[in-house]
mmCIF file of C-alpha atoms (C1' of nucleotides) in Angstrom:
data_model
loop_
_atom_site.group_PDB
_atom_site.id
_atom_site.type_symbol
_atom_site.label_atom_id
_atom_site.label_comp_id
_atom_site.label_asym_id
_atom_site.label_seq_id
_atom_site.Cartn_x
_atom_site.Cartn_y
_atom_site.Cartn_z
ATOM 1 C CA MET D 211 5.629 5.565 -1.340
ATOM 2 C CA PRO D 212 5.114 2.442 1.172
ATOM 3 C CA LYS D 213 8.581 1.600 2.328
ATOM 4 C CA HIS D 214 7.712 -2.576 0.853
ATOM 5 C CA ILE D 215 7.197 -0.675 -2.880
ATOM 6 C CA GLN D 216 10.284 0.934 -2.585
ATOM 7 C CA LEU D 217 12.228 -2.024 -0.826
ATOM 8 C CA ALA D 218 10.407 -4.144 -3.949
ATOM 9 C CA ASP D 219 11.751 -1.533 -6.923
ATOM 10 C CA TYR D 220 15.337 -1.625 -5.500
ATOM 11 C CA LEU D 221 15.727 -5.933 -5.341
ATOM 12 C CA ARG D 222 13.959 -5.700 -8.937
ATOM 13 C CA ALA D 223 16.932 -3.292 -10.284
ATOM 14 C CA ARG D 224 19.366 -5.363 -8.790
ATOM 15 C CA ILE D 225 18.299 -8.382 -9.707
ATOM 16 C CA ASP D 226 17.529 -6.432 -14.040
ATOM 17 C CA ASP D 227 21.397 -5.240 -13.576
ATOM 18 C CA GLY D 228 23.425 -7.945 -12.886
ATOM 19 C CA THR D 229 23.088 -7.822 -9.440
ATOM 20 C CA TYR D 230 21.991 -11.481 -8.567
ATOM 21 C CA PRO D 231 21.686 -12.872 -11.237
ATOM 22 C CA PRO D 232 19.610 -16.392 -11.912
ATOM 23 C CA ARG D 233 19.728 -18.601 -8.983
ATOM 24 C CA ALA D 234 21.515 -16.072 -6.756
ATOM 25 C CA LYS D 235 20.782 -15.716 -2.695
ATOM 26 C CA LEU D 236 19.349 -12.961 -2.258
ATOM 27 C CA PRO D 237 20.498 -11.637 1.425
ATOM 28 C CA SER D 238 18.138 -13.841 4.093
ATOM 29 C CA GLU D 239 14.892 -11.522 5.134
ATOM 30 C CA ILE D 240 16.512 -10.742 8.439
ATOM 31 C CA THR D 241 20.056 -9.364 6.289
ATOM 32 C CA LEU D 242 17.665 -7.095 4.797
ATOM 33 C CA VAL D 243 15.760 -5.822 8.362
ATOM 34 C CA GLN D 244 19.617 -4.632 8.448
ATOM 35 C CA GLU D 245 21.012 -3.398 6.313
ATOM 36 C CA THR D 246 17.328 -1.809 5.423
ATOM 37 C CA GLY D 247 16.152 -0.937 8.657
ATOM 38 C CA PHE D 248 12.656 -1.415 7.855
ATOM 39 C CA ALA D 249 10.817 -4.923 9.692
ATOM 40 C CA ARG D 250 10.821 -8.028 9.239
ATOM 41 C CA ASP D 251 6.837 -7.177 7.742
ATOM 42 C CA THR D 252 8.129 -4.822 6.163
ATOM 43 C CA VAL D 253 10.974 -7.184 4.074
ATOM 44 C CA ARG D 254 8.716 -10.179 3.729
ATOM 45 C CA LYS D 255 5.973 -7.799 2.378
ATOM 46 C CA ALA D 256 7.979 -6.600 -0.169
ATOM 47 C CA MET D 257 9.223 -10.592 -1.281
ATOM 48 C CA ALA D 258 5.904 -11.509 -1.713
ATOM 49 C CA LEU D 259 5.737 -8.969 -4.765
ATOM 50 C CA LEU D 260 8.730 -10.278 -6.067
ATOM 51 C CA ILE D 261 7.394 -13.349 -5.696
ATOM 52 C CA ASP D 262 4.329 -12.415 -7.434
ATOM 53 C CA GLU D 263 5.812 -11.567 -10.322
ATOM 54 C CA ASP D 264 7.901 -15.022 -10.468
ATOM 55 C CA ARG D 265 10.959 -13.143 -10.162
ATOM 56 C CA VAL D 266 12.040 -15.439 -7.436
ATOM 57 C CA TYR D 267 11.158 -18.088 -5.798
ATOM 58 C CA VAL D 268 12.114 -19.601 -1.655
ATOM 59 C CA VAL D 269 12.526 -22.701 -0.244
ATOM 60 C CA ARG D 270 11.809 -22.865 3.647
ATOM 61 C CA GLY D 271 15.452 -23.267 5.134
ATOM 62 C CA LEU D 272 17.288 -22.114 2.976
ATOM 63 C CA GLY D 273 16.274 -18.656 1.483
ATOM 64 C CA THR D 274 15.140 -17.391 -1.622
ATOM 65 C CA PHE D 275 16.618 -16.939 -5.068
ATOM 66 C CA VAL D 276 16.724 -15.181 -8.153
ATOM 67 C CA GLY D 277 14.612 -17.469 -10.611
ATOM 68 C CA PRO D 278 12.823 -18.653 -12.345
ATOM 69 C CA ALA D 279 12.475 -21.752 -10.073
ATOM 70 C CA ASN D 280 13.804 -25.146 -12.735
ATOM 71 C CA MET B 276 -24.197 -3.302 11.314
ATOM 72 C CA PRO B 277 -20.791 -2.701 12.057
ATOM 73 C CA LYS B 278 -18.747 -4.704 9.935
ATOM 74 C CA HIS B 279 -16.898 -6.231 13.189
ATOM 75 C CA ILE B 280 -20.156 -6.677 14.635
ATOM 76 C CA GLN B 281 -21.949 -9.040 11.670
ATOM 77 C CA LEU B 282 -18.838 -10.998 12.512
ATOM 78 C CA ALA B 283 -18.225 -11.468 15.354
ATOM 79 C CA ASP B 284 -21.745 -12.840 15.380
ATOM 80 C CA TYR B 285 -20.808 -14.812 12.787
ATOM 81 C CA LEU B 286 -18.301 -16.098 14.482
ATOM 82 C CA ARG B 287 -20.223 -16.378 18.075
ATOM 83 C CA ALA B 288 -22.928 -18.746 15.255
ATOM 84 C CA ARG B 289 -20.332 -20.968 15.033
ATOM 85 C CA ILE B 290 -19.614 -21.525 18.301
ATOM 86 C CA ASP B 291 -22.747 -22.263 19.581
ATOM 87 C CA ASP B 292 -23.018 -23.949 16.891
ATOM 88 C CA GLY B 293 -20.318 -26.715 17.115
ATOM 89 C CA THR B 294 -18.182 -25.666 14.506
ATOM 90 C CA TYR B 295 -15.401 -24.413 16.823
ATOM 91 C CA PRO B 296 -15.586 -26.893 19.496
ATOM 92 C CA PRO B 297 -14.389 -25.602 23.135
ATOM 93 C CA ARG B 298 -10.671 -26.099 22.379
ATOM 94 C CA ALA B 299 -10.582 -25.502 18.341
ATOM 95 C CA LYS B 300 -8.499 -23.213 16.933
ATOM 96 C CA LEU B 301 -9.895 -20.209 14.991
ATOM 97 C CA PRO B 302 -8.691 -19.082 11.682
ATOM 98 C CA SER B 303 -5.989 -16.557 11.617
ATOM 99 C CA GLU B 304 -6.461 -13.205 11.262
ATOM 100 C CA ILE B 305 -4.582 -13.402 8.346
ATOM 101 C CA THR B 306 -7.338 -16.524 6.728
ATOM 102 C CA LEU B 307 -10.682 -14.237 8.305
ATOM 103 C CA VAL B 308 -9.172 -11.029 6.442
ATOM 104 C CA GLN B 309 -8.921 -12.916 2.283
ATOM 105 C CA GLU B 310 -11.623 -15.219 3.860
ATOM 106 C CA THR B 311 -14.585 -11.766 5.086
ATOM 107 C CA GLY B 312 -12.287 -9.342 2.495
ATOM 108 C CA PHE B 313 -12.588 -6.814 5.994
ATOM 109 C CA ALA B 314 -9.600 -4.990 6.856
ATOM 110 C CA ARG B 315 -7.322 -6.898 9.201
ATOM 111 C CA ASP B 316 -8.148 -3.725 12.193
ATOM 112 C CA THR B 317 -11.940 -4.781 11.051
ATOM 113 C CA VAL B 318 -11.202 -8.326 11.853
ATOM 114 C CA ARG B 319 -9.617 -8.261 15.198
ATOM 115 C CA LYS B 320 -12.013 -6.385 16.256
ATOM 116 C CA ALA B 321 -14.797 -8.586 16.185
ATOM 117 C CA MET B 322 -11.792 -10.350 17.551
ATOM 118 C CA ALA B 323 -12.283 -8.656 20.755
ATOM 119 C CA LEU B 324 -15.170 -8.572 21.134
ATOM 120 C CA LEU B 325 -15.382 -12.471 21.529
ATOM 121 C CA ILE B 326 -12.853 -11.753 23.264
ATOM 122 C CA ASP B 327 -14.127 -9.796 25.276
ATOM 123 C CA GLU B 328 -16.909 -11.667 25.986
ATOM 124 C CA ASP B 329 -14.571 -15.505 27.136
ATOM 125 C CA ARG B 330 -16.075 -17.373 23.599
ATOM 126 C CA VAL B 331 -12.329 -16.835 23.126
ATOM 127 C CA TYR B 332 -8.689 -17.358 23.818
ATOM 128 C CA VAL B 333 -5.275 -15.522 22.445
ATOM 129 C CA VAL B 334 -2.253 -17.303 22.290
ATOM 130 C CA ARG B 335 0.441 -15.406 20.649
ATOM 131 C CA GLY B 336 2.315 -17.105 18.103
ATOM 132 C CA LEU B 337 -0.156 -19.356 18.162
ATOM 133 C CA GLY B 338 -3.639 -18.332 17.561
ATOM 134 C CA THR B 339 -7.270 -17.449 19.456
ATOM 135 C CA PHE B 340 -8.655 -20.923 20.112
ATOM 136 C CA VAL B 341 -12.716 -21.298 21.373
ATOM 137 C CA GLY B 342 -12.474 -21.059 26.098
ATOM 138 C CA PRO B 343 -12.501 -20.990 28.291
ATOM 139 C CA ALA B 344 -9.207 -21.232 28.793
ATOM 140 C CA ASN B 345 -9.046 -22.800 31.693
ATOM 141 C "C1'" DT K 50 21.685 -39.921 15.179
ATOM 142 C "C1'" DG K 51 21.621 -36.404 16.861
ATOM 143 C "C1'" DC K 52 22.482 -31.201 18.124
ATOM 144 C "C1'" DG K 53 22.376 -26.177 17.350
ATOM 145 C "C1'" DA K 54 22.094 -22.434 13.829
ATOM 146 C "C1'" DT K 55 20.000 -20.602 10.232
ATOM 147 C "C1'" DT K 56 16.422 -18.998 7.116
ATOM 148 C "C1'" DT K 57 11.559 -18.852 6.086
ATOM 149 C "C1'" DG K 58 6.308 -19.834 7.873
ATOM 150 C "C1'" DT K 59 2.348 -17.620 11.002
ATOM 151 C "C1'" DA K 60 0.871 -15.557 14.443
ATOM 152 C "C1'" DC K 61 -0.419 -11.576 17.367
ATOM 153 C "C1'" DG K 62 0.542 -7.191 19.381
ATOM 154 C "C1'" DT K 63 0.448 -2.156 18.724
ATOM 155 C "C1'" DA K 64 0.731 2.249 16.788
ATOM 156 C "C1'" DT K 65 0.017 5.761 13.035
ATOM 157 C "C1'" DG K 66 -1.916 8.099 9.227
ATOM 158 C "C1'" DT K 67 -5.584 8.939 5.947
ATOM 159 C "C1'" DA K 68 -10.861 8.014 4.116
ATOM 160 C "C1'" DT K 69 -14.876 8.148 5.053
ATOM 161 C "C1'" DA K 70 -20.615 8.336 7.737
ATOM 162 C "C1'" DG M 164 -16.526 15.409 17.084
ATOM 163 C "C1'" DT M 165 -16.614 10.636 16.556
ATOM 164 C "C1'" DA M 166 -16.578 5.923 14.760
ATOM 165 C "C1'" DT M 167 -15.541 3.043 11.357
ATOM 166 C "C1'" DA M 168 -12.693 0.780 8.184
ATOM 167 C "C1'" DC M 169 -8.995 -0.024 5.487
ATOM 168 C "C1'" DA M 170 -3.566 0.505 4.149
ATOM 169 C "C1'" DT M 171 0.872 0.748 6.582
ATOM 170 C "C1'" DA M 172 4.626 0.086 9.977
ATOM 171 C "C1'" DC M 173 7.126 -1.949 13.932
ATOM 172 C "C1'" DG M 174 7.644 -6.344 17.819
ATOM 173 C "C1'" DT M 175 7.610 -10.046 20.267
ATOM 174 C "C1'" DA M 176 7.013 -15.120 19.187
ATOM 175 C "C1'" DC M 177 6.804 -19.990 17.968
ATOM 176 C "C1'" DA M 178 7.422 -23.426 14.326
ATOM 177 C "C1'" DA M 179 9.422 -26.013 10.671
ATOM 178 C "C1'" DA M 180 12.679 -26.909 7.091
ATOM 179 C "C1'" DT M 181 17.298 -27.248 6.604
ATOM 180 C "C1'" DC M 182 22.082 -27.679 6.822
ATOM 181 C "C1'" DG M 183 26.351 -28.556 8.729
ATOM 182 C "C1'" DC M 184 29.137 -30.566 12.600
#
DNA sequence: TGCGATTTGTACGTATGTATA
DNA sequence: GTATACATACGTACAAATCGC
């Protein structure tokens, strides 16, 4: 399994189990890079999947948050 | 004809016909990937041809531009 | 007002693995 | 075997938005 799929699966599970409740801020890309050891590119691909699924939303300059956006 | 040759031909024609005048920024690799449906590797090979011909020059972190560089 | 830190956005550079013709 | 093509992955650089001081 590609790393970005694995990371997306992991984050999705943390959202589902309440580790990151609605409106919660996910760890920043850099934090995830440091924690996972993956490249930022890989982390961003994982995020892109969750964004595409409307599981999270992004506020540029602030961070990425658990959806819904409204 | 290989795809990267086709794409290089296409971009060269767009430079020649003024679609991309000198100093103009070419579409990013990612944009070309999306527009052409080719892989990034293929897009990069097309760009490499134009760079080798000194038709375009690259500014890392910024983009690829129609030459000359000076 | 402005500065700096944080964070996401964009973009090119490089390498590796796999598949196909 | 080589060239083409695609996907994944990591590296590096610059740009823009937000916030706190």
